[in-house]
Amino acid sequence: MNEKISQTLKSAETEDWLDLHIVRPFCYWWAVLFAKFDIHPNTVTIWSMIIGAASAFFFAYGCFYYEGIYGLMMNIIAILLLCLADVFDCTDGQLARMTGKKSRLGRILDGVAGFTWFIPIYHAMVYRFFMHHDIEFSLLGLDGNNEQIVLIATIVVYILGIISGITGLAGQQRLADYYIQVHLFFLKGEKGAELDNSKRQQEIYDQMTKETPWVERYFQKSYIDYTKKQEKKTPEFQRLLAVMKEKYGSFDNIPQEVRDKFRQHSLPIIKWNGLLTFNFRSAWLFLFCLLDIPVMNFIWEIVGMGLIAWYVNHRHETFCRQMAKAIEG
């Protein structure tokens, strides 16, 4: 990879193959263009949110089975818009590192961008099921002409969407983002990572005044909850941090051999962790939408992606427990 592109990445180790070889180089040239026009990274993030949310309108259409070529084109537009939103979401970070325009708000916005896309998309898919459900009903042997059955089925799908969105998409991507920052923390140290903690985020919020823009206060308050959930999901890692703080006094004093050992355990998990991020996740969304069975995306996120998230979390927590015991002696 071009050295200039590499310098705009957090680390090649935390990128999957598609991002590293295709998406990131493409985003680099977007970042170069935005830098020439002095466009702030936060502006690019907001564009990403708007474009991703707008794709929901097109995801609401049935695909070829229900609406022929027109439906297929609507779904292709939806896919392209969501991919463009992801490109901009990747570009903002590279632009920030390229121009030095990093900010706490930018970090927070980057963390919530994906949720801004998928909340309207998931609602669009529920609406889509309400309008087009012949495939699912035929598989389940249900009467698609019975309005009560259709309504009940739609309510069930909506509940699946909520579960998929909260415990699936939100929980899994929040965990994936955390493990990327954890890996960078041991690879590059505190300055090379964005490993935030809820206590520090609460202090930042408490220091805000009435003059602080309400948008910034709102996102900061939301980010406190975001970091608390990351910490709650990783108790053994939190214990490891506490043990190292007590043993070495400061995270900057962590011996290199300890950092190397952590990286040795973390690196294989990062590969699995990549499956919880946009590329792998969205590929299934696109497939199910093109096959005109988008409701299967909810089930896949709850079951399939849920198992991957459990495996990643279990492996990470296990070696953190082992390392904490070894450091304690």
mmCIF file of C-alpha atoms in Angstrom:
data_model
loop_
_atom_site.group_PDB
_atom_site.id
_atom_site.type_symbol
_atom_site.label_atom_id
_atom_site.label_comp_id
_atom_site.label_asym_id
_atom_site.label_seq_id
_atom_site.Cartn_x
_atom_site.Cartn_y
_atom_site.Cartn_z
ATOM 1 C CA MET A 1 0.000 0.000 0.000
ATOM 2 C CA ASN A 2 1.102 3.557 -0.745
ATOM 3 C CA GLU A 3 2.925 5.092 2.248
ATOM 4 C CA LYS A 4 0.769 8.222 2.129
ATOM 5 C CA ILE A 5 -2.378 6.093 2.380
ATOM 6 C CA SER A 6 -0.900 4.023 5.234
ATOM 7 C CA GLN A 7 -0.277 7.187 7.229
ATOM 8 C CA THR A 8 -3.998 7.978 7.194
ATOM 9 C CA LEU A 9 -4.942 4.587 8.698
ATOM 10 C CA LYS A 10 -5.254 3.744 12.370
ATOM 11 C CA SER A 11 -3.383 0.515 11.675
ATOM 12 C CA ALA A 12 -3.295 -2.041 8.856
ATOM 13 C CA GLU A 13 -3.777 -4.727 11.509
ATOM 14 C CA THR A 14 -7.315 -3.575 12.307
ATOM 15 C CA GLU A 15 -8.487 -3.390 8.677
ATOM 16 C CA ASP A 16 -10.059 -6.312 6.809
ATOM 17 C CA TRP A 17 -8.824 -7.223 3.324
ATOM 18 C CA LEU A 18 -11.528 -5.318 1.432
ATOM 19 C CA ASP A 19 -11.027 -2.127 3.418
ATOM 20 C CA LEU A 20 -7.248 -2.299 3.301
ATOM 21 C CA HIS A 21 -6.878 -2.931 -0.431
ATOM 22 C CA ILE A 22 -9.959 -1.289 -1.954
ATOM 23 C CA VAL A 23 -12.042 0.904 0.350
ATOM 24 C CA ARG A 24 -9.253 2.755 2.167
ATOM 25 C CA PRO A 25 -7.252 3.672 -0.979
ATOM 26 C CA PHE A 26 -10.490 4.922 -2.560
ATOM 27 C CA CYS A 27 -11.319 6.931 0.573
ATOM 28 C CA TYR A 28 -7.832 8.427 0.601
ATOM 29 C CA TRP A 29 -8.494 10.264 -2.673
ATOM 30 C CA TRP A 30 -11.811 11.511 -1.312
ATOM 31 C CA ALA A 31 -9.910 12.787 1.728
ATOM 32 C CA VAL A 32 -7.365 14.536 -0.526
ATOM 33 C CA LEU A 33 -10.225 16.238 -2.397
ATOM 34 C CA PHE A 34 -11.984 17.330 0.799
ATOM 35 C CA ALA A 35 -8.692 18.607 2.236
ATOM 36 C CA LYS A 36 -8.177 20.829 -0.810
ATOM 37 C CA PHE A 37 -11.549 22.473 -0.187
ATOM 38 C CA ASP A 38 -10.889 22.685 3.583
ATOM 39 C CA ILE A 39 -13.937 20.545 4.387
ATOM 40 C CA HIS A 40 -13.999 19.497 8.042
ATOM 41 C CA PRO A 41 -14.083 15.749 8.849
ATOM 42 C CA ASN A 42 -17.234 16.227 10.960
ATOM 43 C CA THR A 43 -18.996 17.622 7.892
ATOM 44 C CA VAL A 44 -18.114 14.467 5.965
ATOM 45 C CA THR A 45 -19.476 12.352 8.838
ATOM 46 C CA ILE A 46 -22.773 14.252 8.747
ATOM 47 C CA TRP A 47 -22.974 13.750 4.967
ATOM 48 C CA SER A 48 -22.442 10.041 5.624
ATOM 49 C CA MET A 49 -25.345 10.003 8.089
ATOM 50 C CA ILE A 50 -27.688 11.756 5.655
ATOM 51 C CA ILE A 51 -26.772 9.555 2.679
ATOM 52 C CA GLY A 52 -27.030 6.334 4.687
ATOM 53 C CA ALA A 53 -30.397 7.305 6.157
ATOM 54 C CA ALA A 54 -31.663 8.316 2.698
ATOM 55 C CA SER A 55 -30.977 4.800 1.401
ATOM 56 C CA ALA A 56 -33.881 3.594 3.569
ATOM 57 C CA PHE A 57 -36.355 5.100 1.081
ATOM 58 C CA PHE A 58 -35.025 2.808 -1.652
ATOM 59 C CA PHE A 59 -34.687 -0.244 0.617
ATOM 60 C CA ALA A 60 -38.443 0.006 1.224
ATOM 61 C CA TYR A 61 -39.131 -1.195 -2.336
ATOM 62 C CA GLY A 62 -39.570 -4.859 -3.130
ATOM 63 C CA CYS A 63 -36.904 -6.220 -5.445
ATOM 64 C CA PHE A 64 -37.254 -8.099 -8.760
ATOM 65 C CA TYR A 65 -39.639 -10.809 -7.502
ATOM 66 C CA TYR A 66 -42.256 -8.253 -6.474
ATOM 67 C CA GLU A 67 -41.581 -5.125 -8.526
ATOM 68 C CA GLY A 68 -39.547 -6.336 -11.501
ATOM 69 C CA ILE A 69 -36.752 -4.244 -13.024
ATOM 70 C CA TYR A 70 -37.970 -1.096 -11.271
ATOM 71 C CA GLY A 71 -37.731 -2.771 -7.869
ATOM 72 C CA LEU A 72 -34.308 -4.176 -8.692
ATOM 73 C CA MET A 73 -33.073 -0.701 -9.657
ATOM 74 C CA MET A 74 -34.445 0.786 -6.420
ATOM 75 C CA ASN A 75 -32.578 -1.829 -4.402
ATOM 76 C CA ILE A 76 -29.366 -1.274 -6.348
ATOM 77 C CA ILE A 77 -29.650 2.478 -5.662
ATOM 78 C CA ALA A 78 -30.156 1.673 -1.976
ATOM 79 C CA ILE A 79 -27.039 -0.504 -1.931
ATOM 80 C CA LEU A 80 -24.957 2.130 -3.724
ATOM 81 C CA LEU A 81 -26.108 4.879 -1.358
ATOM 82 C CA LEU A 82 -25.292 2.804 1.721
ATOM 83 C CA CYS A 83 -21.878 1.929 0.284
ATOM 84 C CA LEU A 84 -21.247 5.630 -0.395
ATOM 85 C CA ALA A 85 -22.251 6.408 3.193
ATOM 86 C CA ASP A 86 -19.686 3.862 4.398
ATOM 87 C CA VAL A 87 -17.024 5.372 2.116
ATOM 88 C CA PHE A 88 -17.639 8.805 3.647
ATOM 89 C CA ASP A 89 -17.644 7.250 7.122
ATOM 90 C CA CYS A 90 -14.179 5.840 6.405
ATOM 91 C CA THR A 91 -13.030 9.034 4.720
ATOM 92 C CA ASP A 92 -13.730 11.257 7.726
ATOM 93 C CA GLY A 93 -11.167 9.463 9.879
ATOM 94 C CA GLN A 94 -8.525 9.481 7.163
ATOM 95 C CA LEU A 95 -9.234 13.168 6.531
ATOM 96 C CA ALA A 96 -8.892 13.922 10.249
ATOM 97 C CA ARG A 97 -5.535 12.160 10.443
ATOM 98 C CA MET A 98 -4.385 13.793 7.207
ATOM 99 C CA THR A 99 -5.257 17.337 8.305
ATOM 100 C CA GLY A 100 -4.846 16.979 12.070
ATOM 101 C CA LYS A 101 -8.459 18.058 12.570
ATOM 102 C CA LYS A 102 -9.314 15.465 15.190
ATOM 103 C CA SER A 103 -11.975 16.236 17.766
ATOM 104 C CA ARG A 104 -13.896 14.553 20.564
ATOM 105 C CA LEU A 105 -17.163 15.297 18.772
ATOM 106 C CA GLY A 106 -15.767 13.697 15.621
ATOM 107 C CA ARG A 107 -14.990 10.511 17.514
ATOM 108 C CA ILE A 108 -18.515 10.433 18.937
ATOM 109 C CA LEU A 109 -20.161 11.159 15.591
ATOM 110 C CA ASP A 110 -18.111 8.413 13.952
ATOM 111 C CA GLY A 111 -19.379 5.939 16.539
ATOM 112 C CA VAL A 112 -23.063 6.741 15.989
ATOM 113 C CA ALA A 113 -23.023 7.126 12.190
ATOM 114 C CA GLY A 114 -23.909 3.485 11.546
ATOM 115 C CA PHE A 115 -26.896 3.646 13.882
ATOM 116 C CA THR A 116 -28.147 6.708 12.001
ATOM 117 C CA TRP A 117 -28.151 4.643 8.803
ATOM 118 C CA PHE A 118 -29.728 1.472 10.060
ATOM 119 C CA ILE A 119 -32.567 2.756 12.232
ATOM 120 C CA PRO A 120 -34.510 4.086 9.207
ATOM 121 C CA ILE A 121 -33.344 1.148 7.054
ATOM 122 C CA TYR A 122 -34.745 -1.378 9.529
ATOM 123 C CA HIS A 123 -38.056 0.485 9.686
ATOM 124 C CA ALA A 124 -38.105 0.486 5.884
ATOM 125 C CA MET A 125 -37.620 -3.284 5.851
ATOM 126 C CA VAL A 126 -40.543 -3.793 8.228
ATOM 127 C CA TYR A 127 -42.707 -1.665 5.946
ATOM 128 C CA ARG A 128 -41.400 -3.661 2.993
ATOM 129 C CA PHE A 129 -42.439 -6.911 4.676
ATOM 130 C CA PHE A 130 -45.906 -5.488 5.321
ATOM 131 C CA MET A 131 -46.272 -4.702 1.631
ATOM 132 C CA HIS A 132 -44.463 -7.767 0.206
ATOM 133 C CA HIS A 133 -44.551 -11.042 2.156
ATOM 134 C CA ASP A 134 -45.677 -13.739 -0.295
ATOM 135 C CA ILE A 135 -42.365 -15.632 -0.131
ATOM 136 C CA GLU A 136 -42.298 -15.825 3.667
ATOM 137 C CA PHE A 137 -46.010 -16.619 3.925
ATOM 138 C CA SER A 138 -45.764 -19.410 1.351
ATOM 139 C CA LEU A 139 -42.837 -20.959 3.240
ATOM 140 C CA LEU A 140 -44.801 -20.822 6.517
ATOM 141 C CA GLY A 141 -48.108 -21.864 4.940
ATOM 142 C CA LEU A 142 -49.875 -18.654 6.008
ATOM 143 C CA ASP A 143 -52.779 -16.932 4.310
ATOM 144 C CA GLY A 144 -51.466 -13.709 2.800
ATOM 145 C CA ASN A 145 -55.003 -12.451 2.151
ATOM 146 C CA ASN A 146 -55.944 -12.458 5.839
ATOM 147 C CA GLU A 147 -55.384 -8.907 7.079
ATOM 148 C CA GLN A 148 -55.189 -9.927 10.735
ATOM 149 C CA ILE A 149 -52.497 -12.521 10.038
ATOM 150 C CA VAL A 150 -50.545 -9.985 7.985
ATOM 151 C CA LEU A 151 -50.775 -7.437 10.803
ATOM 152 C CA ILE A 152 -49.686 -9.943 13.454
ATOM 153 C CA ALA A 153 -46.807 -11.136 11.277
ATOM 154 C CA THR A 154 -45.687 -7.552 10.723
ATOM 155 C CA ILE A 155 -45.714 -6.904 14.474
ATOM 156 C CA VAL A 156 -43.573 -10.023 14.987
ATOM 157 C CA VAL A 157 -41.148 -8.818 12.298
ATOM 158 C CA TYR A 158 -41.021 -5.393 13.929
ATOM 159 C CA ILE A 159 -40.106 -7.013 17.255
ATOM 160 C CA LEU A 160 -37.414 -9.029 15.470
ATOM 161 C CA GLY A 161 -36.155 -5.766 13.997
ATOM 162 C CA ILE A 162 -35.920 -4.179 17.448
ATOM 163 C CA ILE A 163 -34.043 -7.180 18.848
ATOM 164 C CA SER A 164 -31.793 -7.237 15.794
ATOM 165 C CA GLY A 165 -31.120 -3.519 16.044
ATOM 166 C CA ILE A 166 -30.474 -3.311 19.781
ATOM 167 C CA THR A 167 -28.751 -6.579 20.672
ATOM 168 C CA GLY A 168 -27.537 -7.303 17.145
ATOM 169 C CA LEU A 169 -26.397 -4.294 15.160
ATOM 170 C CA ALA A 170 -25.857 -1.834 18.027
ATOM 171 C CA GLY A 171 -24.347 -4.287 20.493
ATOM 172 C CA GLN A 172 -22.146 -6.070 17.980
ATOM 173 C CA GLN A 173 -20.763 -2.959 16.288
ATOM 174 C CA ARG A 174 -20.186 -1.311 19.667
ATOM 175 C CA LEU A 175 -18.165 -4.343 20.749
ATOM 176 C CA ALA A 176 -16.262 -4.490 17.449
ATOM 177 C CA ASP A 177 -15.318 -0.816 17.686
ATOM 178 C CA TYR A 178 -14.115 -1.306 21.252
ATOM 179 C CA TYR A 179 -11.878 -4.250 20.411
ATOM 180 C CA ILE A 180 -10.297 -2.283 17.565
ATOM 181 C CA GLN A 181 -9.432 0.524 19.986
ATOM 182 C CA VAL A 182 -8.193 -1.971 22.574
ATOM 183 C CA HIS A 183 -5.854 -3.533 20.010
ATOM 184 C CA LEU A 184 -4.560 -0.098 18.989
ATOM 185 C CA PHE A 185 -4.048 0.800 22.651
ATOM 186 C CA PHE A 186 -1.566 -2.034 23.111
ATOM 187 C CA LEU A 187 -0.059 -1.569 19.661
ATOM 188 C CA LYS A 188 0.445 2.198 19.716
ATOM 189 C CA GLY A 189 -0.199 3.301 23.286
ATOM 190 C CA GLU A 190 -2.767 5.748 24.619
ATOM 191 C CA LYS A 191 -1.962 8.447 22.058
ATOM 192 C CA GLY A 192 -2.370 6.054 19.130
ATOM 193 C CA ALA A 193 -5.800 4.815 20.163
ATOM 194 C CA GLU A 194 -9.191 6.251 21.051
ATOM 195 C CA LEU A 195 -9.841 3.941 23.994
ATOM 196 C CA ASP A 196 -12.346 6.029 25.902
ATOM 197 C CA ASN A 197 -13.820 5.189 29.297
ATOM 198 C CA SER A 198 -17.143 6.192 30.814
ATOM 199 C CA LYS A 199 -15.611 7.854 33.890
ATOM 200 C CA ARG A 200 -13.580 10.271 31.770
ATOM 201 C CA GLN A 201 -16.527 10.917 29.446
ATOM 202 C CA GLN A 202 -18.710 11.743 32.459
ATOM 203 C CA GLU A 203 -16.074 14.219 33.668
ATOM 204 C CA ILE A 204 -16.069 15.890 30.255
ATOM 205 C CA TYR A 205 -19.873 16.149 30.329
ATOM 206 C CA ASP A 206 -19.873 17.577 33.867
ATOM 207 C CA GLN A 207 -17.414 20.273 32.770
ATOM 208 C CA MET A 208 -19.688 21.451 29.975
ATOM 209 C CA THR A 209 -21.515 24.707 30.537
ATOM 210 C CA LYS A 210 -24.754 26.202 29.318
ATOM 211 C CA GLU A 211 -22.751 27.854 26.560
ATOM 212 C CA THR A 212 -21.792 24.426 25.181
ATOM 213 C CA PRO A 213 -23.963 23.730 22.102
ATOM 214 C CA TRP A 214 -26.865 21.441 22.984
ATOM 215 C CA VAL A 215 -25.943 19.101 20.128
ATOM 216 C CA GLU A 216 -22.499 18.533 21.605
ATOM 217 C CA ARG A 217 -23.967 17.998 25.076
ATOM 218 C CA TYR A 218 -26.512 15.528 23.681
ATOM 219 C CA PHE A 219 -23.918 13.464 21.840
ATOM 220 C CA GLN A 220 -21.560 13.555 24.825
ATOM 221 C CA LYS A 221 -24.346 12.262 27.106
ATOM 222 C CA SER A 222 -25.091 9.483 24.628
ATOM 223 C CA TYR A 223 -21.411 8.617 24.412
ATOM 224 C CA ILE A 224 -21.250 8.065 28.179
ATOM 225 C CA ASP A 225 -23.883 5.355 27.817
ATOM 226 C CA TYR A 226 -22.029 3.971 24.777
ATOM 227 C CA THR A 227 -18.777 3.539 26.724
ATOM 228 C CA LYS A 228 -20.557 2.129 29.780
ATOM 229 C CA LYS A 229 -22.062 -0.624 27.652
ATOM 230 C CA GLN A 230 -18.641 -1.427 26.176
ATOM 231 C CA GLU A 231 -17.193 -1.743 29.677
ATOM 232 C CA LYS A 232 -20.096 -3.843 30.933
ATOM 233 C CA LYS A 233 -19.567 -6.326 28.088
ATOM 234 C CA THR A 234 -15.831 -6.673 28.868
ATOM 235 C CA PRO A 235 -15.412 -7.200 32.650
ATOM 236 C CA GLU A 236 -12.228 -9.293 32.342
ATOM 237 C CA PHE A 237 -10.564 -6.653 30.178
ATOM 238 C CA GLN A 238 -11.558 -3.956 32.692
ATOM 239 C CA ARG A 239 -9.975 -6.091 35.423
ATOM 240 C CA LEU A 240 -6.809 -6.456 33.316
ATOM 241 C CA LEU A 241 -6.585 -2.672 32.958
ATOM 242 C CA ALA A 242 -6.966 -2.273 36.718
ATOM 243 C CA VAL A 243 -4.287 -4.902 37.410
ATOM 244 C CA MET A 244 -1.843 -3.256 34.997
ATOM 245 C CA LYS A 245 -2.523 0.187 36.458
ATOM 246 C CA GLU A 246 -1.776 -1.128 39.943
ATOM 247 C CA LYS A 247 1.299 -3.093 38.814
ATOM 248 C CA TYR A 248 2.936 -0.505 36.546
ATOM 249 C CA GLY A 249 1.514 2.748 37.902
ATOM 250 C CA SER A 250 0.805 4.164 34.455
ATOM 251 C CA PHE A 251 -0.274 2.648 31.164
ATOM 252 C CA ASP A 252 2.769 4.283 29.575
ATOM 253 C CA ASN A 253 4.930 2.041 31.763
ATOM 254 C CA ILE A 254 3.491 -1.236 30.505
ATOM 255 C CA PRO A 255 6.507 -3.343 29.441
ATOM 256 C CA GLN A 256 6.870 -4.023 25.734
ATOM 257 C CA GLU A 257 6.795 -7.790 26.318
ATOM 258 C CA VAL A 258 3.361 -7.430 27.936
ATOM 259 C CA ARG A 259 2.153 -5.359 25.003
ATOM 260 C CA ASP A 260 3.542 -7.920 22.564
ATOM 261 C CA LYS A 261 1.875 -10.771 24.417
ATOM 262 C CA PHE A 262 -1.473 -8.998 24.344
ATOM 263 C CA ARG A 263 -1.092 -8.276 20.626
ATOM 264 C CA GLN A 264 -0.209 -11.917 19.982
ATOM 265 C CA HIS A 265 -3.520 -13.000 21.524
ATOM 266 C CA SER A 266 -5.550 -10.115 20.122
ATOM 267 C CA LEU A 267 -4.473 -10.236 16.483
ATOM 268 C CA PRO A 268 -6.266 -13.522 15.558
ATOM 269 C CA ILE A 269 -9.431 -12.238 17.257
ATOM 270 C CA ILE A 270 -9.279 -8.979 15.304
ATOM 271 C CA LYS A 271 -9.761 -11.028 12.119
ATOM 272 C CA TRP A 272 -12.997 -12.449 13.510
ATOM 273 C CA ASN A 273 -13.901 -9.060 14.909
ATOM 274 C CA GLY A 274 -13.830 -7.711 11.350
ATOM 275 C CA LEU A 275 -16.867 -9.857 10.567
ATOM 276 C CA LEU A 276 -18.905 -7.685 12.936
ATOM 277 C CA THR A 277 -18.180 -4.519 10.976
ATOM 278 C CA PHE A 278 -19.813 -3.019 7.886
ATOM 279 C CA ASN A 279 -18.460 -5.086 4.988
ATOM 280 C CA PHE A 280 -19.497 -8.553 6.123
ATOM 281 C CA ARG A 281 -22.690 -7.374 7.806
ATOM 282 C CA SER A 282 -23.948 -5.316 4.873
ATOM 283 C CA ALA A 283 -23.160 -8.083 2.360
ATOM 284 C CA TRP A 284 -25.843 -10.212 4.016
ATOM 285 C CA LEU A 285 -28.286 -7.286 4.075
ATOM 286 C CA PHE A 286 -27.752 -6.742 0.346
ATOM 287 C CA LEU A 287 -28.168 -10.439 -0.419
ATOM 288 C CA PHE A 288 -31.419 -10.818 1.513
ATOM 289 C CA CYS A 289 -32.862 -7.639 -0.015
ATOM 290 C CA LEU A 290 -31.995 -8.724 -3.561
ATOM 291 C CA LEU A 291 -33.575 -12.124 -2.854
ATOM 292 C CA ASP A 292 -36.685 -10.302 -1.590
ATOM 293 C CA ILE A 293 -36.519 -11.849 1.890
ATOM 294 C CA PRO A 294 -35.120 -8.922 3.936
ATOM 295 C CA VAL A 295 -36.733 -10.245 7.114
ATOM 296 C CA MET A 296 -34.051 -12.951 7.074
ATOM 297 C CA ASN A 297 -31.500 -10.224 7.781
ATOM 298 C CA PHE A 298 -33.031 -9.739 11.236
ATOM 299 C CA ILE A 299 -32.836 -13.455 11.960
ATOM 300 C CA TRP A 300 -29.266 -13.683 10.657
ATOM 301 C CA GLU A 301 -28.122 -10.767 12.811
ATOM 302 C CA ILE A 302 -29.702 -12.223 15.925
ATOM 303 C CA VAL A 303 -28.484 -15.794 15.413
ATOM 304 C CA GLY A 304 -25.528 -15.878 12.992
ATOM 305 C CA MET A 305 -23.898 -12.564 13.849
ATOM 306 C CA GLY A 306 -24.805 -13.115 17.487
ATOM 307 C CA LEU A 307 -22.758 -16.329 17.575
ATOM 308 C CA ILE A 308 -19.769 -14.575 15.984
ATOM 309 C CA ALA A 309 -20.007 -11.745 18.537
ATOM 310 C CA TRP A 310 -20.212 -14.250 21.393
ATOM 311 C CA TYR A 311 -17.149 -16.098 20.088
ATOM 312 C CA VAL A 312 -15.102 -12.891 19.753
ATOM 313 C CA ASN A 313 -16.128 -11.689 23.216
ATOM 314 C CA HIS A 314 -15.508 -15.103 24.821
ATOM 315 C CA ARG A 315 -12.013 -15.483 23.359
ATOM 316 C CA HIS A 316 -11.029 -11.927 24.235
ATOM 317 C CA GLU A 317 -12.295 -12.170 27.803
ATOM 318 C CA THR A 318 -10.580 -15.542 28.285
ATOM 319 C CA PHE A 319 -7.097 -14.353 27.417
ATOM 320 C CA CYS A 320 -7.595 -11.118 29.372
ATOM 321 C CA ARG A 321 -8.412 -13.212 32.442
ATOM 322 C CA GLN A 322 -5.291 -15.295 31.885
ATOM 323 C CA MET A 323 -3.071 -12.246 31.433
ATOM 324 C CA ALA A 324 -4.441 -10.589 34.578
ATOM 325 C CA LYS A 325 -3.637 -13.698 36.607
ATOM 326 C CA ALA A 326 -0.135 -13.884 35.132
ATOM 327 C CA ILE A 327 0.602 -10.229 35.959
ATOM 328 C CA GLU A 328 -0.721 -10.623 39.507
ATOM 329 C CA GLY A 329 1.580 -13.641 39.896
#
